[in-house]
């Protein structure tokens, strides 16, 4: 896997346009889905992913194969999404929650359980309402299937922070989805 | 032990961790005994498991076909663009020149940035610089670039509205924290590749943010006298 990644990266660095397109085809679908869920708009996601791949093209020289190319691309993508959301937040009034929102969403009173069959639309809507930090961790863990160790590397946080963000996200989603 | 103290293990349990698979993990064993008698934790495990199952089956959003065409075109365009204008948005000429001058004056980092932005062609331009970039750690190049850009950004800060200034300051503080945390991790484990990558990413982002600050200040109106003077001085 790593050898294949290094070979592909080397071909991209050597200016092989087919290799870079191959890299795009391998990862674009999952990354696009992730970005749509992070920013809530397919149009914005398209612009952001274009910037991510442009940045990847510039930075491939620095790829040393310590992680997989996929993980490396996820790191670029999430950095870009979070920067974008910070910028959006700066343009809006300061009323929105911060990226490091510490709020716990768990209601104190007992409430009905989350329905056994959660509709996709309800879940997508609930995910969109999460603060960006915990949304990022939840998407990477529960949707994309990364382990906390990998998420720590992608988001530049500790493994404990990743676990804590996923826990907060699950608590908030639980509160939103049970009625 | 109360429920909150098992928060991390509850997540691990939902993700499939079991005491029988981790014989030495006494906390996990203790959590499983707690779970057997705690309705609250049982409800959380059930709901979190449903959430996890539903999330893992969410479908993909397919990117439009035109996206690759746009990316390929933007790469081609960037390869024709001067190395000191890597940003995707229009930067006023004086700001671009000032930022470029800051980079050229202050760095071997110019060498490094050029190499990062134009892997195919830029190294030839950069290698002609009188410094010996390979002998200087990458981090120092960034620090030099940041110091120059910071000075330039500080000189123009007055032309930004107070709210934007506050947000930029906050974002810089977030980046500085990330840089400190990465350095602390590297102090413990100098070979930690993730910490190295995180540090370089944070430094890279800080350079980009400062470049954006310079551009944003210019967008707010004409450059201040101080900024113009700084730009002149850097030239």
Short mmCIF file of C-alpha atoms in Angstrom, two decimals:
data_model
loop_
_atom_site.label_atom_id
_atom_site.label_comp_id
_atom_site.label_asym_id
_atom_site.label_seq_id
_atom_site.Cartn_x
_atom_site.Cartn_y
_atom_site.Cartn_z
CA UNK A 1 0.00 0.00 0.00
CA UNK A 2 2.67 2.46 1.08
CA UNK A 3 4.88 1.44 -1.83
CA UNK A 4 2.02 2.00 -4.25
CA UNK A 5 1.37 5.41 -2.65
CA UNK A 6 5.01 6.41 -2.89
CA UNK A 7 5.13 5.33 -6.53
CA UNK A 8 1.97 7.27 -7.34
CA UNK A 9 3.29 10.34 -5.48
CA UNK A 10 6.59 10.08 -7.35
CA UNK A 11 4.77 9.91 -10.70
CA UNK A 12 2.70 12.96 -9.75
CA UNK A 13 5.84 14.88 -8.73
CA UNK A 14 7.44 13.98 -12.03
CA UNK A 15 4.59 15.81 -13.74
CA UNK A 16 2.64 12.74 -14.84
CA UNK A 17 -0.86 14.23 -15.29
CA UNK A 18 -2.42 10.76 -15.56
CA UNK A 19 -1.00 9.88 -12.15
CA UNK A 20 -2.55 12.92 -10.52
CA UNK A 21 -5.87 12.15 -12.16
CA UNK A 22 -5.56 8.59 -10.83
CA UNK A 23 -5.03 10.02 -7.34
CA UNK A 24 -8.11 12.18 -7.81
CA UNK A 25 -10.26 9.28 -9.04
CA UNK A 26 -9.20 7.11 -6.09
CA UNK A 27 -10.22 9.60 -3.41
CA UNK A 28 -12.52 12.27 -4.86
CA UNK A 29 -15.81 10.52 -4.13
CA UNK A 30 -15.21 9.95 -0.41
CA UNK A 31 -13.57 13.34 0.06
CA UNK A 32 -16.40 15.11 -1.75
CA UNK A 33 -18.97 13.39 0.48
CA UNK A 34 -17.00 14.41 3.56
CA UNK A 35 -16.72 18.03 2.45
CA UNK A 36 -20.42 18.26 1.55
CA UNK A 37 -21.23 17.07 5.07
CA UNK A 38 -18.71 19.43 6.63
CA UNK A 39 -19.86 22.61 4.86
CA UNK A 40 -23.47 21.67 4.03
CA UNK A 41 -23.40 22.68 0.37
CA UNK A 42 -22.40 20.78 -2.77
CA UNK A 43 -21.41 24.03 -4.54
CA UNK A 44 -19.09 25.09 -1.74
CA UNK A 45 -17.77 21.54 -1.50
CA UNK A 46 -16.86 21.61 -5.19
CA UNK A 47 -14.86 24.84 -4.76
CA UNK A 48 -13.18 23.58 -1.62
CA UNK A 49 -12.20 20.23 -3.09
CA UNK A 50 -10.75 21.98 -6.11
CA UNK A 51 -8.57 24.03 -3.74
CA UNK A 52 -7.64 20.90 -1.78
CA UNK A 53 -6.40 19.06 -4.86
CA UNK A 54 -4.56 22.16 -6.05
CA UNK A 55 -2.89 22.33 -2.64
CA UNK A 56 -2.17 18.60 -2.79
CA UNK A 57 -0.50 19.08 -6.14
CA UNK A 58 1.77 21.75 -4.62
CA UNK A 59 2.52 19.75 -1.49
CA UNK A 60 3.12 16.32 -2.98
CA UNK A 61 6.83 17.06 -2.90
CA UNK A 62 6.59 16.90 0.88
CA UNK A 63 4.80 13.53 0.96
CA UNK A 64 7.18 11.04 2.57
CA UNK A 65 4.86 8.08 2.94
CA UNK A 66 4.60 8.16 6.75
CA UNK A 67 0.84 7.93 6.31
CA UNK A 68 -1.13 6.67 3.33
CA UNK A 69 -1.84 9.13 0.55
CA UNK A 70 -5.51 8.83 1.48
CA UNK A 71 -4.89 9.86 5.10
CA UNK A 72 -2.63 12.67 3.91
CA UNK A 73 -5.40 13.93 1.61
CA UNK A 74 -7.95 13.70 4.42
CA UNK A 75 -5.63 15.85 6.56
CA UNK A 76 -5.40 18.52 3.84
CA UNK A 77 -9.14 18.36 3.30
CA UNK A 78 -10.13 18.69 6.94
CA UNK A 79 -7.67 21.55 7.51
CA UNK A 80 -9.18 23.31 4.54
CA UNK A 81 -12.77 22.70 5.66
CA UNK A 82 -12.11 23.90 9.20
CA UNK A 83 -10.29 27.01 7.92
CA UNK A 84 -13.23 27.66 5.60
CA UNK A 85 -15.72 27.30 8.44
CA UNK A 86 -13.63 29.64 10.62
CA UNK A 87 -13.67 32.18 7.79
CA UNK A 88 -17.41 31.80 7.39
CA UNK A 89 -17.79 32.24 11.12
CA UNK A 90 -15.74 35.43 10.99
CA UNK A 91 -18.04 36.88 8.36
CA UNK A 92 -21.15 36.08 10.34
CA UNK A 93 -21.84 37.68 13.67
CA UNK A 94 -20.10 36.06 16.59
CA UNK A 95 -23.37 34.43 17.60
CA UNK A 96 -22.48 31.00 16.23
CA UNK A 97 -20.73 28.41 18.34
CA UNK A 98 -16.97 28.15 18.33
CA UNK A 99 -14.99 25.34 16.69
CA UNK A 100 -14.02 24.12 20.11
CA UNK A 101 -17.47 24.29 21.60
CA UNK A 102 -17.38 22.66 25.00
CA UNK A 103 -21.13 22.54 25.43
CA UNK A 104 -22.57 19.20 26.45
CA UNK A 105 -25.78 18.44 24.62
CA UNK A 106 -27.06 15.66 26.79
CA UNK A 107 -30.41 16.53 28.32
CA UNK A 108 -30.75 15.88 32.02
CA UNK A 109 -34.26 14.42 31.93
CA UNK A 110 -34.88 10.87 30.66
CA UNK A 111 -36.18 10.80 27.09
CA UNK A 112 -37.24 8.15 24.59
CA UNK A 113 -34.54 6.11 22.91
CA UNK A 114 -33.16 6.90 19.48
CA UNK A 115 -35.41 5.16 16.93
CA UNK A 116 -33.97 1.81 15.84
CA UNK A 117 -34.26 2.86 12.19
CA UNK A 118 -32.83 6.33 11.79
CA UNK A 119 -33.74 8.00 8.52
CA UNK A 120 -30.84 9.14 6.42
CA UNK A 121 -32.33 12.59 5.99
CA UNK A 122 -32.83 13.11 9.73
CA UNK A 123 -29.30 11.94 10.44
CA UNK A 124 -27.76 14.20 7.74
CA UNK A 125 -29.70 17.16 9.13
CA UNK A 126 -28.63 16.41 12.68
CA UNK A 127 -24.98 16.00 11.67
CA UNK A 128 -25.12 19.40 9.93
CA UNK A 129 -26.09 21.03 13.20
CA UNK A 130 -23.04 19.76 15.12
CA UNK A 131 -20.25 22.20 15.99
CA UNK A 132 -17.48 21.88 13.37
CA UNK A 133 -14.92 20.23 15.66
CA UNK A 134 -17.15 17.39 16.80
CA UNK A 135 -18.75 17.14 13.35
CA UNK A 136 -15.30 16.54 11.87
CA UNK A 137 -14.44 13.85 14.42
CA UNK A 138 -17.84 12.15 14.09
CA UNK A 139 -17.73 12.08 10.29
CA UNK A 140 -14.23 10.64 10.28
CA UNK A 141 -15.02 8.03 12.93
CA UNK A 142 -18.62 6.91 12.49
CA UNK A 143 -19.14 7.67 8.79
CA UNK A 144 -15.68 7.16 7.29
CA UNK A 145 -14.59 4.45 9.72
CA UNK A 146 -11.22 5.89 10.82
CA UNK A 147 -9.77 4.89 14.18
CA UNK A 148 -9.14 7.56 16.82
CA UNK A 149 -5.38 7.20 16.31
CA UNK A 150 -5.81 8.08 12.63
CA UNK A 151 -8.25 10.91 13.37
CA UNK A 152 -5.73 12.38 15.81
CA UNK A 153 -3.24 12.53 12.93
CA UNK A 154 -5.75 13.97 10.47
CA UNK A 155 -7.09 16.68 12.79
CA UNK A 156 -3.84 17.38 14.62
CA UNK A 157 -5.33 16.62 18.03
CA UNK A 158 -4.69 13.98 20.67
CA UNK A 159 -6.41 10.59 20.56
CA UNK A 160 -8.26 11.54 23.77
CA UNK A 161 -9.58 14.71 22.14
CA UNK A 162 -10.81 12.69 19.18
CA UNK A 163 -12.67 10.29 21.52
CA UNK A 164 -14.12 13.18 23.47
CA UNK A 165 -15.32 14.98 20.32
CA UNK A 166 -16.97 11.82 18.98
CA UNK A 167 -18.65 11.28 22.37
CA UNK A 168 -19.99 14.87 22.36
CA UNK A 169 -21.21 14.47 18.80
CA UNK A 170 -23.03 11.23 19.63
CA UNK A 171 -24.64 12.82 22.68
CA UNK A 172 -25.87 15.78 20.66
CA UNK A 173 -27.13 13.60 17.80
CA UNK A 174 -28.91 11.37 20.28
CA UNK A 175 -30.64 14.40 21.78
CA UNK A 176 -31.64 15.64 18.33
CA UNK A 177 -32.90 12.33 16.98
CA UNK A 178 -34.99 11.04 19.83
CA UNK A 179 -38.36 12.59 20.19
CA UNK B 1 -16.83 5.30 39.82
CA UNK B 2 -19.64 7.25 38.18
CA UNK B 3 -20.89 7.11 34.60
CA UNK B 4 -18.89 10.18 33.44
CA UNK B 5 -15.60 8.60 34.45
CA UNK B 6 -16.24 5.83 31.91
CA UNK B 7 -16.94 8.18 28.98
CA UNK B 8 -13.91 7.04 26.94
CA UNK B 9 -14.60 3.36 27.63
CA UNK B 10 -18.24 3.69 26.68
CA UNK B 11 -17.09 4.85 23.26
CA UNK B 12 -14.57 2.03 23.04
CA UNK B 13 -17.27 -0.47 24.02
CA UNK B 14 -19.62 0.82 21.29
CA UNK B 15 -16.68 0.45 18.87
CA UNK B 16 -16.36 -3.21 19.84
CA UNK B 17 -13.82 -3.29 22.68
CA UNK B 18 -14.44 -6.14 25.15
CA UNK B 19 -12.65 -7.09 28.37
CA UNK B 20 -12.31 -10.67 27.17
CA UNK B 21 -10.12 -9.39 24.31
CA UNK B 22 -8.07 -7.18 26.62
CA UNK B 23 -7.30 -9.32 29.67
CA UNK B 24 -4.96 -6.71 31.22
CA UNK B 25 -7.41 -3.83 30.90
CA UNK B 26 -8.89 -3.55 34.38
CA UNK B 27 -10.78 -0.32 33.65
CA UNK B 28 -12.63 -1.96 30.76
CA UNK B 29 -13.52 -4.89 33.01
CA UNK B 30 -14.76 -2.46 35.67
CA UNK B 31 -16.81 -0.60 33.07
CA UNK B 32 -18.47 -3.81 31.89
CA UNK B 33 -19.45 -4.63 35.48
CA UNK B 34 -20.78 -1.06 35.88
CA UNK B 35 -22.66 -1.34 32.58
CA UNK B 36 -24.42 -4.52 33.68
CA UNK B 37 -26.15 -2.57 36.46
CA UNK B 38 -26.50 0.93 34.94
CA UNK B 39 -29.61 1.64 32.88
CA UNK B 40 -28.26 5.04 31.79
CA UNK B 41 -25.09 3.59 30.30
CA UNK B 42 -27.04 0.71 28.74
CA UNK B 43 -29.32 3.23 27.01
CA UNK B 44 -26.31 5.22 25.80
CA UNK B 45 -24.64 2.10 24.41
CA UNK B 46 -27.83 1.10 22.58
CA UNK B 47 -28.39 4.58 21.11
CA UNK B 48 -24.75 5.15 20.19
CA UNK B 49 -24.67 1.75 18.47
CA UNK B 50 -27.77 2.65 16.43
CA UNK B 51 -26.18 5.97 15.50
CA UNK B 52 -22.91 4.36 14.53
CA UNK B 53 -24.68 1.74 12.39
CA UNK B 54 -26.80 4.37 10.65
CA UNK B 55 -23.80 6.67 10.07
CA UNK B 56 -21.71 3.88 8.58
CA UNK B 57 -24.35 3.25 5.92
CA UNK B 58 -24.78 6.87 4.80
CA UNK B 59 -24.22 6.97 1.07
CA UNK B 60 -21.66 8.96 -0.87
CA UNK B 61 -22.28 12.25 -2.63
CA UNK B 62 -20.83 11.91 -6.13
CA UNK B 63 -18.66 14.84 -7.26
CA UNK B 64 -19.78 16.39 -10.56
CA UNK B 65 -17.86 15.33 -13.65
CA UNK B 66 -16.72 18.91 -14.25
CA UNK B 67 -14.73 18.99 -10.99
CA UNK B 68 -11.72 17.15 -12.44
CA UNK B 69 -11.74 19.43 -15.48
CA UNK B 70 -11.68 22.47 -13.17
CA UNK B 71 -8.84 21.00 -11.09
CA UNK B 72 -6.76 20.11 -14.13
CA UNK B 73 -7.29 23.62 -15.53
CA UNK B 74 -6.33 25.30 -12.26
CA UNK B 75 -3.14 23.22 -12.01
CA UNK B 76 -2.23 24.19 -15.54
CA UNK B 77 -2.92 27.85 -14.76
CA UNK B 78 -0.86 27.71 -11.59
CA UNK B 79 2.08 26.24 -13.44
CA UNK B 80 2.08 29.35 -15.62
CA UNK B 81 1.76 31.75 -12.68
CA UNK B 82 4.75 33.39 -10.94
CA UNK B 83 5.73 31.40 -7.85
CA UNK B 84 5.04 34.31 -5.49
CA UNK B 85 1.33 34.45 -6.36
CA UNK B 86 0.11 31.05 -5.23
CA UNK B 87 -3.12 32.30 -3.62
CA UNK B 88 -6.39 31.48 -5.33
CA UNK B 89 -7.78 35.02 -5.05
CA UNK B 90 -6.74 38.30 -6.55
CA UNK B 91 -4.15 40.07 -4.46
CA UNK B 92 -3.45 43.75 -5.10
CA UNK B 93 -0.16 44.17 -6.86
CA UNK B 94 1.52 46.16 -4.09
CA UNK B 95 0.55 43.59 -1.48
CA UNK B 96 1.76 40.70 -3.60
CA UNK B 97 5.02 42.50 -4.22
CA UNK B 98 5.39 43.37 -0.54
CA UNK B 99 4.63 39.82 0.54
CA UNK B 100 7.00 38.44 -2.04
CA UNK B 101 9.67 40.91 -1.00
CA UNK B 102 9.24 39.90 2.61
CA UNK B 103 9.69 36.30 1.64
CA UNK B 104 12.69 36.93 -0.57
CA UNK B 105 14.41 39.10 2.00
CA UNK B 106 13.77 37.00 4.98
CA UNK B 107 14.07 33.50 3.86
CA UNK B 108 15.81 30.73 2.58
CA UNK B 109 12.09 30.06 3.25
CA UNK B 110 11.45 31.64 -0.11
CA UNK B 111 13.50 28.81 -1.43
CA UNK B 112 11.46 26.37 0.51
CA UNK B 113 8.09 27.90 -0.31
CA UNK B 114 8.97 28.11 -3.97
CA UNK B 115 9.93 24.49 -3.89
CA UNK B 116 6.62 23.61 -2.23
CA UNK B 117 4.49 25.64 -4.63
CA UNK B 118 6.27 24.79 -7.86
CA UNK B 119 7.92 21.44 -7.47
CA UNK B 120 8.53 21.09 -11.18
CA UNK B 121 10.16 24.43 -11.99
CA UNK B 122 10.75 26.60 -8.95
CA UNK B 123 13.77 24.84 -7.45
CA UNK B 124 15.93 26.13 -10.28
CA UNK B 125 14.94 29.72 -9.44
CA UNK B 126 15.35 29.19 -5.76
CA UNK B 127 18.65 27.40 -5.85
CA UNK B 128 20.21 30.51 -7.33
CA UNK B 129 19.73 32.24 -3.94
CA UNK B 130 23.00 32.73 -2.09
CA UNK B 131 21.87 30.77 0.96
CA UNK B 132 22.35 27.05 1.49
CA UNK B 133 18.77 25.96 2.10
CA UNK B 134 19.55 22.31 2.68
CA UNK B 135 21.64 23.25 5.73
CA UNK B 136 18.81 25.16 7.43
CA UNK B 137 15.90 23.34 9.08
CA UNK B 138 12.59 23.90 7.30
CA UNK B 139 11.05 25.25 10.48
CA UNK B 140 13.52 28.14 10.55
CA UNK B 141 12.55 29.12 7.03
CA UNK B 142 8.94 29.29 8.12
CA UNK B 143 9.80 31.28 11.23
CA UNK B 144 11.68 33.81 9.13
CA UNK B 145 8.79 34.09 6.66
CA UNK B 146 6.30 34.45 9.51
CA UNK B 147 8.37 37.15 11.22
CA UNK B 148 8.50 39.22 8.03
CA UNK B 149 4.85 38.76 7.19
CA UNK B 150 3.82 39.42 10.79
CA UNK B 151 5.65 42.73 10.69
CA UNK B 152 3.93 43.63 7.45
CA UNK B 153 0.51 42.53 8.73
CA UNK B 154 0.99 44.47 11.99
CA UNK B 155 1.78 47.61 10.05
CA UNK B 156 -1.55 47.36 8.19
CA UNK B 157 -3.70 46.17 11.04
CA UNK B 158 -5.21 49.61 11.52
CA UNK B 159 -6.98 49.47 8.16
CA UNK B 160 -9.02 46.43 9.25
CA UNK B 161 -12.24 46.78 11.17
CA UNK B 162 -11.97 45.86 14.87
CA UNK B 163 -14.09 42.71 14.54
CA UNK B 164 -11.99 41.32 11.71
CA UNK B 165 -8.85 42.19 13.66
CA UNK B 166 -10.18 40.30 16.65
CA UNK B 167 -11.03 37.24 14.54
CA UNK B 168 -7.62 37.24 12.88
CA UNK B 169 -5.97 37.56 16.28
CA UNK B 170 -8.04 34.66 17.56
CA UNK B 171 -7.16 32.50 14.55
CA UNK B 172 -3.49 33.29 14.97
CA UNK B 173 -3.78 32.31 18.63
CA UNK B 174 -5.34 28.97 17.61
CA UNK B 175 -2.47 28.38 15.19
CA UNK B 176 0.10 29.38 17.79
CA UNK B 177 -1.44 26.87 20.18
CA UNK B 178 -1.27 24.16 17.51
CA UNK B 179 2.37 25.06 16.85
CA UNK B 180 3.19 24.91 20.57
CA UNK B 181 1.43 21.57 20.98
CA UNK B 182 3.25 20.08 18.00
CA UNK B 183 6.57 21.34 19.33
CA UNK B 184 5.82 19.87 22.74
CA UNK B 185 5.04 16.53 21.08
CA UNK B 186 8.28 16.75 19.10
CA UNK B 187 10.23 17.54 22.25
CA UNK B 188 9.06 14.18 23.63
CA UNK B 189 9.37 12.30 20.36
CA UNK B 190 11.60 14.09 17.85
CA UNK B 191 10.95 11.44 15.19
CA UNK B 192 7.17 11.58 15.48
CA UNK B 193 6.13 11.98 11.84
CA UNK B 194 2.59 13.11 12.66
CA UNK B 195 3.83 15.82 14.98
CA UNK B 196 6.34 16.94 12.34
CA UNK B 197 3.61 17.08 9.71
CA UNK B 198 1.23 18.89 12.09
CA UNK B 199 3.89 21.46 12.92
CA UNK B 200 4.63 22.13 9.26
CA UNK B 201 0.92 22.31 8.45
CA UNK B 202 0.34 24.81 11.26
CA UNK B 203 3.32 26.92 10.17
CA UNK B 204 2.15 26.72 6.56
CA UNK B 205 -1.37 27.79 7.56
CA UNK B 206 0.04 30.68 9.60
CA UNK B 207 2.00 31.91 6.58
CA UNK B 208 -1.18 31.66 4.48
CA UNK B 209 -3.25 33.49 7.12
CA UNK B 210 -0.71 36.29 7.34
CA UNK B 211 -0.63 36.55 3.55
CA UNK B 212 -4.43 36.74 3.60
CA UNK B 213 -4.26 39.42 6.30
CA UNK B 214 -2.02 41.53 4.12
CA UNK B 215 -4.37 41.05 1.16
CA UNK B 216 -7.47 41.70 3.28
CA UNK B 217 -6.02 44.93 4.66
CA UNK B 218 -5.42 46.08 1.11
CA UNK B 219 -9.00 45.17 0.16
CA UNK B 220 -10.30 47.39 2.96
CA UNK B 221 -8.96 50.44 1.17
CA UNK B 222 -5.71 51.99 0.15
CA UNK B 223 -2.71 50.75 2.06
CA UNK B 224 -1.84 52.79 5.10
CA UNK B 225 1.22 55.01 5.00
CA UNK B 226 2.95 52.63 7.36
CA UNK B 227 2.18 49.65 5.13
CA UNK B 228 3.32 51.48 2.04
CA UNK B 229 6.49 52.46 3.85
CA UNK B 230 7.02 48.89 4.98
CA UNK B 231 6.50 47.63 1.45
CA UNK B 232 8.94 50.22 0.15
CA UNK B 233 11.47 49.31 2.77
CA UNK B 234 11.16 45.64 1.95
CA UNK B 235 11.80 46.39 -1.68
#
